[in-house]
PDB file of C-alpha atoms in Angstrom:
ATOM      1  CA  MET A 253       0.000   0.000   0.000  1.00  0.00           C
ATOM      2  CA  GLY A 254       1.370   3.434  -0.918  1.00  0.00           C
ATOM      3  CA  ASN A 255       1.952   6.190   1.571  1.00  0.00           C
ATOM      4  CA  THR A 256      -0.875   8.633   2.071  1.00  0.00           C
ATOM      5  CA  ALA A 257      -0.450  12.370   1.487  1.00  0.00           C
ATOM      6  CA  SER A 258      -0.279  13.043   5.249  1.00  0.00           C
ATOM      7  CA  ASP A 259       2.600  10.585   5.604  1.00  0.00           C
ATOM      8  CA  GLN A 260       4.663  12.615   3.117  1.00  0.00           C
ATOM      9  CA  THR A 261       4.518  15.786   5.204  1.00  0.00           C
ATOM     10  CA  PHE A 262       7.063  16.637   7.897  1.00  0.00           C
ATOM     11  CA  TRP A 263       4.558  16.077  10.717  1.00  0.00           C
ATOM     12  CA  GLY A 264       3.391  12.825   9.189  1.00  0.00           C
ATOM     13  CA  ARG A 265       6.951  11.508   9.010  1.00  0.00           C
ATOM     14  CA  LEU A 266       7.631  12.732  12.570  1.00  0.00           C
ATOM     15  CA  ILE A 267       4.584  10.929  13.986  1.00  0.00           C
ATOM     16  CA  ASN A 268       5.606   7.711  12.308  1.00  0.00           C
ATOM     17  CA  TRP A 269       9.246   8.029  13.377  1.00  0.00           C
ATOM     18  CA  GLY A 270       9.996   5.255  15.864  1.00  0.00           C
ATOM     19  CA  PRO A 271      11.837   7.213  18.609  1.00  0.00           C
ATOM     20  CA  TYR A 272       9.243   9.987  18.536  1.00  0.00           C
ATOM     21  CA  ALA A 273       6.324   7.551  18.724  1.00  0.00           C
ATOM     22  CA  ALA A 274       7.985   5.711  21.615  1.00  0.00           C
ATOM     23  CA  LEU A 275       8.598   8.987  23.448  1.00  0.00           C
ATOM     24  CA  MET A 276       4.960  10.042  23.018  1.00  0.00           C
ATOM     25  CA  ARG A 277       3.708   6.676  24.288  1.00  0.00           C
ATOM     26  CA  LEU A 278       5.960   7.007  27.320  1.00  0.00           C
ATOM     27  CA  ALA A 279       4.924  10.603  28.005  1.00  0.00           C
ATOM     28  CA  THR A 280       1.184   9.955  27.705  1.00  0.00           C
ATOM     29  CA  ALA A 281       1.098   6.551  29.374  1.00  0.00           C
ATOM     30  CA  SER A 282      -0.906   7.864  32.346  1.00  0.00           C
ATOM     31  CA  PRO A 283      -3.118  10.885  33.147  1.00  0.00           C
ATOM     32  CA  ARG A 284      -0.552  11.980  35.724  1.00  0.00           C
ATOM     33  CA  ARG A 285       2.186  12.231  33.107  1.00  0.00           C
ATOM     34  CA  GLN A 286      -0.148  14.082  30.751  1.00  0.00           C
ATOM     35  CA  PHE A 287      -0.937  16.564  33.516  1.00  0.00           C
ATOM     36  CA  LEU A 288       2.745  17.110  34.264  1.00  0.00           C
ATOM     37  CA  ILE A 289       3.526  17.747  30.592  1.00  0.00           C
ATOM     38  CA  LEU A 290       0.691  20.258  30.292  1.00  0.00           C
ATOM     39  CA  MET A 291       1.724  21.923  33.548  1.00  0.00           C
ATOM     40  CA  ILE A 292       5.420  22.400  32.848  1.00  0.00           C
ATOM     41  CA  PHE A 293       5.092  25.300  30.399  1.00  0.00           C
ATOM     42  CA  PRO A 294       2.663  27.415  32.503  1.00  0.00           C
ATOM     43  CA  VAL A 295       4.830  26.812  35.568  1.00  0.00           C
ATOM     44  CA  LEU A 296       7.969  27.857  33.693  1.00  0.00           C
ATOM     45  CA  TRP A 297       6.157  30.972  32.472  1.00  0.00           C
ATOM     46  CA  VAL A 298       5.095  31.939  35.990  1.00  0.00           C
ATOM     47  CA  LEU A 299       8.559  31.295  37.402  1.00  0.00           C
ATOM     48  CA  THR A 300      10.469  33.181  34.709  1.00  0.00           C
ATOM     49  CA  GLN A 301       8.066  36.001  33.869  1.00  0.00           C
ATOM     50  CA  HIS A 302       6.342  36.691  37.198  1.00  0.00           C
ATOM     51  CA  LEU A 303       7.891  35.119  40.275  1.00  0.00           C
ATOM     52  CA  GLY A 304      11.472  35.475  39.050  1.00  0.00           C
ATOM     53  CA  PRO A 305      11.380  39.264  38.513  1.00  0.00           C
ATOM     54  CA  MET A 306       9.574  39.762  41.823  1.00  0.00           C
ATOM     55  CA  LEU A 307      12.178  37.758  43.718  1.00  0.00           C
ATOM     56  CA  TYR A 308      14.944  39.686  41.997  1.00  0.00           C
ATOM     57  CA  MET A 309      13.249  42.954  42.938  1.00  0.00           C
ATOM     58  CA  LEU A 310      13.179  41.724  46.543  1.00  0.00           C
ATOM     59  CA  ARG A 311      16.896  41.030  46.335  1.00  0.00           C
ATOM     60  CA  VAL A 312      17.595  44.512  44.929  1.00  0.00           C
ATOM     61  CA  SER A 313      15.554  46.069  47.738  1.00  0.00           C
ATOM     62  CA  LEU A 314      17.949  44.554  50.270  1.00  0.00           C
ATOM     63  CA  THR A 315      21.095  46.068  48.731  1.00  0.00           C
ATOM     64  CA  ASP A 316      22.706  49.447  49.341  1.00  0.00           C
ATOM     65  CA  ALA A 317      23.253  50.181  45.639  1.00  0.00           C
ATOM     66  CA  TYR A 318      22.153  48.870  42.263  1.00  0.00           C
ATOM     67  CA  PRO A 319      23.623  48.459  39.751  1.00  0.00           C
ATOM     68  CA  VAL A 320      26.951  47.985  41.478  1.00  0.00           C
ATOM     69  CA  ALA A 321      29.856  50.031  40.179  1.00  0.00           C
ATOM     70  CA  VAL A 322      33.057  48.271  39.197  1.00  0.00           C
ATOM     71  CA  GLY A 323      35.301  47.742  42.187  1.00  0.00           C
ATOM     72  CA  VAL A 324      32.569  48.561  44.725  1.00  0.00           C
ATOM     73  CA  GLU A 325      31.392  45.925  47.168  1.00  0.00           C
ATOM     74  CA  GLN A 326      27.640  45.404  47.424  1.00  0.00           C
ATOM     75  CA  ASN A 327      26.230  45.194  50.946  1.00  0.00           C
ATOM     76  CA  PHE A 328      22.847  43.957  52.115  1.00  0.00           C
ATOM     77  CA  THR A 329      20.770  46.211  54.355  1.00  0.00           C
ATOM     78  CA  PHE A 330      17.233  46.916  55.598  1.00  0.00           C
ATOM     79  CA  ASP A 331      17.749  50.685  55.439  1.00  0.00           C
ATOM     80  CA  ASN A 332      15.633  50.956  52.282  1.00  0.00           C
ATOM     81  CA  TYR A 333      12.602  49.592  54.147  1.00  0.00           C
ATOM     82  CA  MET A 334      13.312  51.680  57.240  1.00  0.00           C
ATOM     83  CA  ARG A 335      13.270  54.780  55.077  1.00  0.00           C
ATOM     84  CA  PHE A 336       9.576  54.248  54.438  1.00  0.00           C
ATOM     85  CA  PHE A 337       8.695  53.722  58.088  1.00  0.00           C
ATOM     86  CA  SER A 338      10.881  56.565  59.359  1.00  0.00           C
ATOM     87  CA  ASP A 339       9.722  59.259  56.931  1.00  0.00           C
ATOM     88  CA  SER A 340       6.007  60.067  57.133  1.00  0.00           C
ATOM     89  CA  ILE A 341       6.088  61.963  53.827  1.00  0.00           C
ATOM     90  CA  PHE A 342       5.706  58.606  52.061  1.00  0.00           C
ATOM     91  CA  TRP A 343       2.732  57.479  54.111  1.00  0.00           C
ATOM     92  CA  LYS A 344       0.186  59.821  52.550  1.00  0.00           C
ATOM     93  CA  PRO A 345       0.500  58.559  48.944  1.00  0.00           C
ATOM     94  CA  PHE A 346       0.725  54.988  50.270  1.00  0.00           C
ATOM     95  CA  PHE A 347      -2.551  55.105  52.199  1.00  0.00           C
ATOM     96  CA  ARG A 348      -4.153  57.273  49.506  1.00  0.00           C
ATOM     97  CA  THR A 349      -3.424  54.506  46.993  1.00  0.00           C
ATOM     98  CA  LEU A 350      -5.052  51.862  49.180  1.00  0.00           C
ATOM     99  CA  VAL A 351      -8.111  54.052  49.838  1.00  0.00           C
ATOM    100  CA  PHE A 352      -8.459  54.970  46.159  1.00  0.00           C
ATOM    101  CA  ALA A 353      -8.133  51.301  45.156  1.00  0.00           C
ATOM    102  CA  GLY A 354     -10.835  50.278  47.637  1.00  0.00           C
ATOM    103  CA  VAL A 355     -13.231  53.054  46.589  1.00  0.00           C
ATOM    104  CA  PHE A 356     -12.685  52.500  42.878  1.00  0.00           C
ATOM    105  CA  THR A 357     -13.153  48.754  43.320  1.00  0.00           C
ATOM    106  CA  PHE A 358     -16.492  49.348  45.026  1.00  0.00           C
ATOM    107  CA  CYS A 359     -17.555  51.793  42.291  1.00  0.00           C
ATOM    108  CA  THR A 360     -16.587  49.297  39.604  1.00  0.00           C
ATOM    109  CA  LEU A 361     -18.671  46.621  41.329  1.00  0.00           C
ATOM    110  CA  ILE A 362     -21.732  48.895  41.564  1.00  0.00           C
ATOM    111  CA  ILE A 363     -21.451  49.920  37.910  1.00  0.00           C
ATOM    112  CA  THR A 364     -20.720  46.525  36.362  1.00  0.00           C
ATOM    113  CA  TYR A 365     -23.048  44.310  38.419  1.00  0.00           C
ATOM    114  CA  PRO A 366     -26.240  45.557  36.659  1.00  0.00           C
ATOM    115  CA  VAL A 367     -24.515  45.155  33.285  1.00  0.00           C
ATOM    116  CA  ALA A 368     -23.474  41.592  34.095  1.00  0.00           C
ATOM    117  CA  TYR A 369     -26.941  40.819  35.480  1.00  0.00           C
ATOM    118  CA  PHE A 370     -28.667  42.139  32.358  1.00  0.00           C
ATOM    119  CA  LEU A 371     -26.263  40.264  30.096  1.00  0.00           C
ATOM    120  CA  ALA A 372     -26.593  36.953  31.952  1.00  0.00           C
ATOM    121  CA  ARG A 373     -30.310  37.014  32.782  1.00  0.00           C
ATOM    122  CA  HIS A 374     -32.065  39.105  30.107  1.00  0.00           C
ATOM    123  CA  VAL A 375     -30.071  38.482  26.918  1.00  0.00           C
ATOM    124  CA  SER A 376     -30.586  35.290  24.945  1.00  0.00           C
ATOM    125  CA  ARG A 377     -27.685  32.874  24.942  1.00  0.00           C
ATOM    126  CA  LYS A 378     -27.084  33.236  21.216  1.00  0.00           C
ATOM    127  CA  ASN A 379     -26.627  37.009  21.631  1.00  0.00           C
ATOM    128  CA  GLN A 380     -24.580  36.973  24.847  1.00  0.00           C
ATOM    129  CA  MET A 381     -21.286  36.383  23.046  1.00  0.00           C
ATOM    130  CA  ARG A 382     -22.043  39.260  20.684  1.00  0.00           C
ATOM    131  CA  PHE A 383     -22.628  41.624  23.581  1.00  0.00           C
ATOM    132  CA  LEU A 384     -19.472  40.386  25.311  1.00  0.00           C
ATOM    133  CA  LEU A 385     -17.526  40.995  22.114  1.00  0.00           C
ATOM    134  CA  LEU A 386     -18.819  44.571  21.956  1.00  0.00           C
ATOM    135  CA  LEU A 387     -17.696  45.088  25.552  1.00  0.00           C
ATOM    136  CA  LEU A 388     -14.294  43.563  24.798  1.00  0.00           C
ATOM    137  CA  ILE A 389     -13.511  45.690  21.745  1.00  0.00           C
ATOM    138  CA  PRO A 390     -12.273  48.779  23.686  1.00  0.00           C
ATOM    139  CA  PHE A 391      -9.848  46.544  25.588  1.00  0.00           C
ATOM    140  CA  TRP A 392      -8.095  45.585  22.380  1.00  0.00           C
ATOM    141  CA  VAL A 393      -6.155  48.846  22.567  1.00  0.00           C
ATOM    142  CA  GLY A 394      -3.588  49.800  25.181  1.00  0.00           C
ATOM    143  CA  GLU A 395      -4.016  51.525  28.526  1.00  0.00           C
ATOM    144  CA  ILE A 396      -2.548  54.811  27.258  1.00  0.00           C
ATOM    145  CA  VAL A 397      -4.961  55.043  24.302  1.00  0.00           C
ATOM    146  CA  ARG A 398      -7.984  54.412  26.534  1.00  0.00           C
ATOM    147  CA  THR A 399      -6.704  56.929  29.063  1.00  0.00           C
ATOM    148  CA  TYR A 400      -6.444  59.582  26.344  1.00  0.00           C
ATOM    149  CA  ALA A 401     -10.010  58.730  25.354  1.00  0.00           C
ATOM    150  CA  ILE A 402     -11.102  59.655  28.894  1.00  0.00           C
ATOM    151  CA  MET A 403      -9.112  62.896  28.619  1.00  0.00           C
ATOM    152  CA  ILE A 404     -10.960  63.756  25.412  1.00  0.00           C
ATOM    153  CA  LEU A 405     -14.310  63.086  27.079  1.00  0.00           C
ATOM    154  CA  LEU A 406     -13.638  65.085  30.245  1.00  0.00           C
ATOM    155  CA  GLY A 407     -11.605  67.995  28.864  1.00  0.00           C
ATOM    156  CA  ASN A 408     -12.908  71.587  28.939  1.00  0.00           C
ATOM    157  CA  THR A 409     -13.796  71.214  25.264  1.00  0.00           C
ATOM    158  CA  GLY A 410     -14.591  67.524  25.609  1.00  0.00           C
ATOM    159  CA  ALA A 411     -17.793  65.685  24.823  1.00  0.00           C
ATOM    160  CA  VAL A 412     -19.209  65.841  28.366  1.00  0.00           C
ATOM    161  CA  ASN A 413     -18.854  69.610  28.720  1.00  0.00           C
ATOM    162  CA  LEU A 414     -20.098  70.212  25.167  1.00  0.00           C
ATOM    163  CA  VAL A 415     -23.253  68.190  25.823  1.00  0.00           C
ATOM    164  CA  LEU A 416     -23.917  69.970  29.111  1.00  0.00           C
ATOM    165  CA  GLN A 417     -23.430  73.365  27.484  1.00  0.00           C
ATOM    166  CA  THR A 418     -25.622  72.436  24.522  1.00  0.00           C
ATOM    167  CA  LEU A 419     -28.399  71.416  26.919  1.00  0.00           C
ATOM    168  CA  GLY A 420     -28.020  74.716  28.736  1.00  0.00           C
ATOM    169  CA  LEU A 421     -27.155  73.062  32.050  1.00  0.00           C
ATOM    170  CA  ILE A 422     -23.870  74.955  32.467  1.00  0.00           C
ATOM    171  CA  ASP A 423     -22.496  78.289  31.255  1.00  0.00           C
ATOM    172  CA  ARG A 424     -18.807  77.437  31.446  1.00  0.00           C
ATOM    173  CA  PRO A 425     -16.910  74.155  31.278  1.00  0.00           C
ATOM    174  CA  ILE A 426     -16.645  72.119  34.459  1.00  0.00           C
ATOM    175  CA  PRO A 427     -12.990  71.345  35.318  1.00  0.00           C
ATOM    176  CA  PHE A 428     -13.286  67.567  35.451  1.00  0.00           C
ATOM    177  CA  MET A 429      -9.654  66.914  34.585  1.00  0.00           C
ATOM    178  CA  TYR A 430      -6.779  66.390  37.033  1.00  0.00           C
ATOM    179  CA  THR A 431      -9.082  65.547  39.921  1.00  0.00           C
ATOM    180  CA  SER A 432     -10.023  62.433  41.866  1.00  0.00           C
ATOM    181  CA  PHE A 433     -13.120  62.180  39.682  1.00  0.00           C
ATOM    182  CA  SER A 434     -11.200  62.045  36.398  1.00  0.00           C
ATOM    183  CA  MET A 435      -8.660  59.574  37.767  1.00  0.00           C
ATOM    184  CA  GLY A 436     -11.426  57.432  39.269  1.00  0.00           C
ATOM    185  CA  MET A 437     -13.391  57.404  36.028  1.00  0.00           C
ATOM    186  CA  GLY A 438     -10.281  56.347  34.137  1.00  0.00           C
ATOM    187  CA  ILE A 439      -9.423  53.516  36.534  1.00  0.00           C
ATOM    188  CA  VAL A 440     -13.018  52.262  36.680  1.00  0.00           C
ATOM    189  CA  TYR A 441     -13.145  52.256  32.887  1.00  0.00           C
ATOM    190  CA  LEU A 442      -9.816  50.423  32.605  1.00  0.00           C
ATOM    191  CA  THR A 443     -10.702  47.760  35.182  1.00  0.00           C
ATOM    192  CA  ALA A 444     -14.385  47.229  34.373  1.00  0.00           C
ATOM    193  CA  LEU A 445     -13.736  44.118  32.292  1.00  0.00           C
ATOM    194  CA  TYR A 446     -11.899  42.386  35.141  1.00  0.00           C
ATOM    195  CA  MET A 447     -14.992  42.838  37.294  1.00  0.00           C
ATOM    196  CA  LEU A 448     -17.540  42.120  34.588  1.00  0.00           C
ATOM    197  CA  LEU A 449     -16.310  38.700  33.489  1.00  0.00           C
ATOM    198  CA  PRO A 450     -16.292  37.018  36.953  1.00  0.00           C
ATOM    199  CA  LEU A 451     -19.707  38.521  37.710  1.00  0.00           C
ATOM    200  CA  TYR A 452     -21.106  37.377  34.385  1.00  0.00           C
ATOM    201  CA  SER A 453     -19.705  33.882  34.929  1.00  0.00           C
ATOM    202  CA  ALA A 454     -21.317  33.654  38.381  1.00  0.00           C
ATOM    203  CA  LEU A 455     -24.672  35.056  37.261  1.00  0.00           C
ATOM    204  CA  GLU A 456     -24.797  32.912  34.134  1.00  0.00           C
ATOM    205  CA  LYS A 457     -24.606  29.773  36.305  1.00  0.00           C
ATOM    206  CA  LEU A 458     -27.432  30.951  38.564  1.00  0.00           C
ATOM    207  CA  PRO A 459     -30.535  28.762  37.950  1.00  0.00           C
ATOM    208  CA  GLN A 460     -33.456  30.850  36.719  1.00  0.00           C
ATOM    209  CA  SER A 461     -35.843  28.431  38.421  1.00  0.00           C
ATOM    210  CA  MET A 462     -34.736  29.644  41.869  1.00  0.00           C
ATOM    211  CA  ASN A 463     -35.855  33.213  41.165  1.00  0.00           C
ATOM    212  CA  GLU A 464     -39.065  31.965  39.583  1.00  0.00           C
ATOM    213  CA  ALA A 465     -39.842  29.825  42.636  1.00  0.00           C
ATOM    214  CA  ALA A 466     -39.148  32.768  44.972  1.00  0.00           C
ATOM    215  CA  ALA A 467     -41.435  34.984  42.883  1.00  0.00           C
ATOM    216  CA  ASP A 468     -44.193  32.370  43.072  1.00  0.00           C
ATOM    217  CA  LEU A 469     -43.856  32.415  46.860  1.00  0.00           C
ATOM    218  CA  GLY A 470     -44.395  36.175  46.898  1.00  0.00           C
ATOM    219  CA  ALA A 471     -40.810  37.471  47.121  1.00  0.00           C
ATOM    220  CA  GLY A 472     -40.319  40.864  45.518  1.00  0.00           C
ATOM    221  CA  ALA A 473     -37.474  41.855  43.195  1.00  0.00           C
ATOM    222  CA  TRP A 474     -35.305  43.274  45.997  1.00  0.00           C
ATOM    223  CA  THR A 475     -35.913  40.236  48.227  1.00  0.00           C
ATOM    224  CA  ARG A 476     -34.997  37.864  45.387  1.00  0.00           C
ATOM    225  CA  PHE A 477     -31.806  39.779  44.738  1.00  0.00           C
ATOM    226  CA  ARG A 478     -30.851  40.007  48.421  1.00  0.00           C
ATOM    227  CA  ARG A 479     -31.696  36.413  49.349  1.00  0.00           C
ATOM    228  CA  ILE A 480     -30.818  34.529  46.136  1.00  0.00           C
ATOM    229  CA  SER A 481     -28.790  36.379  43.503  1.00  0.00           C
ATOM    230  CA  LEU A 482     -26.390  38.191  45.797  1.00  0.00           C
ATOM    231  CA  PRO A 483     -25.445  35.236  48.062  1.00  0.00           C
ATOM    232  CA  LEU A 484     -25.002  32.879  45.109  1.00  0.00           C
ATOM    233  CA  THR A 485     -22.740  35.329  43.264  1.00  0.00           C
ATOM    234  CA  LEU A 486     -20.442  36.143  46.188  1.00  0.00           C
ATOM    235  CA  GLU A 487     -17.693  34.065  44.611  1.00  0.00           C
ATOM    236  CA  GLY A 488     -17.816  36.172  41.446  1.00  0.00           C
ATOM    237  CA  ILE A 489     -17.882  39.359  43.513  1.00  0.00           C
ATOM    238  CA  SER A 490     -14.888  38.160  45.513  1.00  0.00           C
ATOM    239  CA  SER A 491     -12.870  37.283  42.400  1.00  0.00           C
ATOM    240  CA  GLY A 492     -13.742  40.503  40.585  1.00  0.00           C
ATOM    241  CA  CYS A 493     -13.002  42.749  43.564  1.00  0.00           C
ATOM    242  CA  THR A 494      -9.672  41.025  44.171  1.00  0.00           C
ATOM    243  CA  LEU A 495      -8.579  41.491  40.558  1.00  0.00           C
ATOM    244  CA  VAL A 496      -9.660  45.115  40.371  1.00  0.00           C
ATOM    245  CA  PHE A 497      -8.116  46.042  43.722  1.00  0.00           C
ATOM    246  CA  LEU A 498      -4.746  44.495  42.904  1.00  0.00           C
ATOM    247  CA  ILE A 499      -4.662  46.121  39.476  1.00  0.00           C
ATOM    248  CA  SER A 500      -5.721  49.504  40.869  1.00  0.00           C
ATOM    249  CA  THR A 501      -2.864  49.600  43.372  1.00  0.00           C
ATOM    250  CA  GLY A 502      -0.339  49.292  40.546  1.00  0.00           C
ATOM    251  CA  PHE A 503      -1.620  51.848  38.039  1.00  0.00           C
ATOM    252  CA  TYR A 504       0.960  54.451  37.065  1.00  0.00           C
ATOM    253  CA  ALA A 505       0.204  55.995  33.663  1.00  0.00           C
ATOM    254  CA  THR A 506      -3.473  56.684  34.335  1.00  0.00           C
ATOM    255  CA  PRO A 507      -2.931  58.613  37.625  1.00  0.00           C
ATOM    256  CA  VAL A 508      -0.130  60.598  35.966  1.00  0.00           C
ATOM    257  CA  LEU A 509      -2.297  61.571  32.971  1.00  0.00           C
ATOM    258  CA  LEU A 510      -5.664  62.025  34.692  1.00  0.00           C
ATOM    259  CA  GLY A 511      -4.721  62.946  38.263  1.00  0.00           C
ATOM    260  CA  GLY A 512      -3.315  66.071  39.822  1.00  0.00           C
ATOM    261  CA  PRO A 513      -1.099  67.118  42.737  1.00  0.00           C
ATOM    262  CA  SER A 514      -3.775  66.084  45.237  1.00  0.00           C
ATOM    263  CA  THR A 515      -4.130  62.607  43.754  1.00  0.00           C
ATOM    264  CA  THR A 516      -0.507  61.441  43.734  1.00  0.00           C
ATOM    265  CA  VAL A 517      -0.430  57.684  44.231  1.00  0.00           C
ATOM    266  CA  PHE A 518       2.335  55.470  45.562  1.00  0.00           C
ATOM    267  CA  ALA A 519       3.242  54.159  42.092  1.00  0.00           C
ATOM    268  CA  GLU A 520       4.358  57.686  41.177  1.00  0.00           C
ATOM    269  CA  THR A 521       6.501  57.827  44.312  1.00  0.00           C
ATOM    270  CA  ILE A 522       8.082  54.494  43.424  1.00  0.00           C
ATOM    271  CA  ALA A 523       8.733  55.586  39.830  1.00  0.00           C
ATOM    272  CA  GLY A 524      10.485  58.690  41.117  1.00  0.00           C
ATOM    273  CA  PHE A 525      13.229  56.560  42.650  1.00  0.00           C
ATOM    274  CA  PHE A 526      13.852  54.799  39.348  1.00  0.00           C
ATOM    275  CA  HIS A 527      14.043  58.076  37.417  1.00  0.00           C
ATOM    276  CA  VAL A 528      17.159  59.221  39.276  1.00  0.00           C
ATOM    277  CA  ALA A 529      20.590  57.756  39.852  1.00  0.00           C
ATOM    278  CA  GLY A 530      20.982  54.021  40.322  1.00  0.00           C
ATOM    279  CA  ASP A 531      21.705  54.304  44.028  1.00  0.00           C
ATOM    280  CA  GLU A 532      17.989  55.051  44.565  1.00  0.00           C
ATOM    281  CA  TRP A 533      16.799  51.921  42.781  1.00  0.00           C
ATOM    282  CA  PRO A 534      16.977  49.739  45.918  1.00  0.00           C
ATOM    283  CA  THR A 535      14.698  52.212  47.703  1.00  0.00           C
ATOM    284  CA  GLY A 536      12.212  52.054  44.827  1.00  0.00           C
ATOM    285  CA  ALA A 537      12.349  48.251  44.889  1.00  0.00           C
ATOM    286  CA  ALA A 538      11.766  48.253  48.665  1.00  0.00           C
ATOM    287  CA  PHE A 539       8.768  50.585  48.337  1.00  0.00           C
ATOM    288  CA  ALA A 540       7.341  48.430  45.531  1.00  0.00           C
ATOM    289  CA  THR A 541       7.727  45.361  47.746  1.00  0.00           C
ATOM    290  CA  ILE A 542       5.922  47.128  50.598  1.00  0.00           C
ATOM    291  CA  MET A 543       3.049  48.107  48.301  1.00  0.00           C
ATOM    292  CA  PHE A 544       2.817  44.594  46.913  1.00  0.00           C
ATOM    293  CA  ALA A 545       2.855  43.022  50.381  1.00  0.00           C
ATOM    294  CA  ALA A 546       0.191  45.414  51.688  1.00  0.00           C
ATOM    295  CA  ALA A 547      -2.090  44.701  48.710  1.00  0.00           C
ATOM    296  CA  LEU A 548      -1.676  40.951  49.222  1.00  0.00           C
ATOM    297  CA  VAL A 549      -2.479  41.200  52.942  1.00  0.00           C
ATOM    298  CA  ILE A 550      -5.616  43.241  52.237  1.00  0.00           C
ATOM    299  CA  THR A 551      -6.857  40.907  49.503  1.00  0.00           C
ATOM    300  CA  PHE A 552      -6.079  37.847  51.662  1.00  0.00           C
ATOM    301  CA  THR A 553      -8.134  39.352  54.495  1.00  0.00           C
ATOM    302  CA  PHE A 554     -10.917  40.224  52.069  1.00  0.00           C
ATOM    303  CA  GLN A 555     -10.966  36.681  50.702  1.00  0.00           C
ATOM    304  CA  LYS A 556     -11.182  35.278  54.233  1.00  0.00           C
ATOM    305  CA  LEU A 557     -14.124  37.555  55.022  1.00  0.00           C
ATOM    306  CA  MET A 558     -15.902  36.595  51.803  1.00  0.00           C
ATOM    307  CA  ASN A 559     -15.339  32.895  52.482  1.00  0.00           C
ATOM    308  CA  ALA A 560     -16.791  33.302  55.972  1.00  0.00           C
ATOM    309  CA  LEU A 561     -19.737  35.191  54.508  1.00  0.00           C
ATOM    310  CA  ARG A 562     -20.385  32.464  51.928  1.00  0.00           C
ATOM    311  CA  LYS A 563     -20.273  29.786  54.618  1.00  0.00           C
ATOM    312  CA  GLY A 564     -22.692  31.819  56.735  1.00  0.00           C
ATOM    313  CA  GLU A 565     -25.087  32.162  53.824  1.00  0.00           C
ATOM    314  CA  ALA A 566     -24.859  28.440  53.118  1.00  0.00           C
ATOM    315  CA  LYS A 567     -26.013  27.518  56.648  1.00  0.00           C
TER     316      LYS A 567
END
């Protein structure tokens, strides 16, 4: 019998090659081996692209200078961390960042929950993907482009002020820009998708029959939401809030472009150390580590509270 067309291709010859076929049989002999093979590349990615740089940043934060000049000995020290705790000038942007992240996370939840609820409960399944695609399109462009879009909307000659003036509601432009409002609107807009998708996933799994049964028993719309929808979507709320909070604590470009002197966040303080001579880089790395650790502690506490709340609702 002659060789088929697929056997003449490179992949066809590779599959039929004895050593390769033996290796594949050995590698896929058990589900455990298959799992390990599938896991190795994601684990390597996390180690090299995420955990590795963070650990190296931690190492830099414990040095007295970086990069080290030729002929100079590098010493390890905790002075970079003590600088944060000994100088209160750094505390204000640090706590402002955490407060802003918490407030903006709550605002994002309030804004996106009705959208997710409408999409999951009132849009037919065949049209849900189309609506999701429409919501995803703005996120195909970068953070800077979307931030400039907010600047165009909120500027003195932007769309918002033009509409208000056309309607006769204002006589002069409202100075939206370079305030907490403009920065908050930008961050909420940039993080909305990270809240929307977990909420949509949780709401989409919610059985419609439970709401229908509650309505038959006389429960109103608010009671059905409070007693059924909200408790059963706490996992989605927890995931969305965690993502948005962590992302919000690390924003740099958006606060710089949309914020003002009264809205300086800790990321700007950290960047300032990397914009000067190299001997300040360890301080910037230490401050970044402190911000990262604080965000993790807060989200860990939040997750514990949400888990306790879900267990309480389940009883």
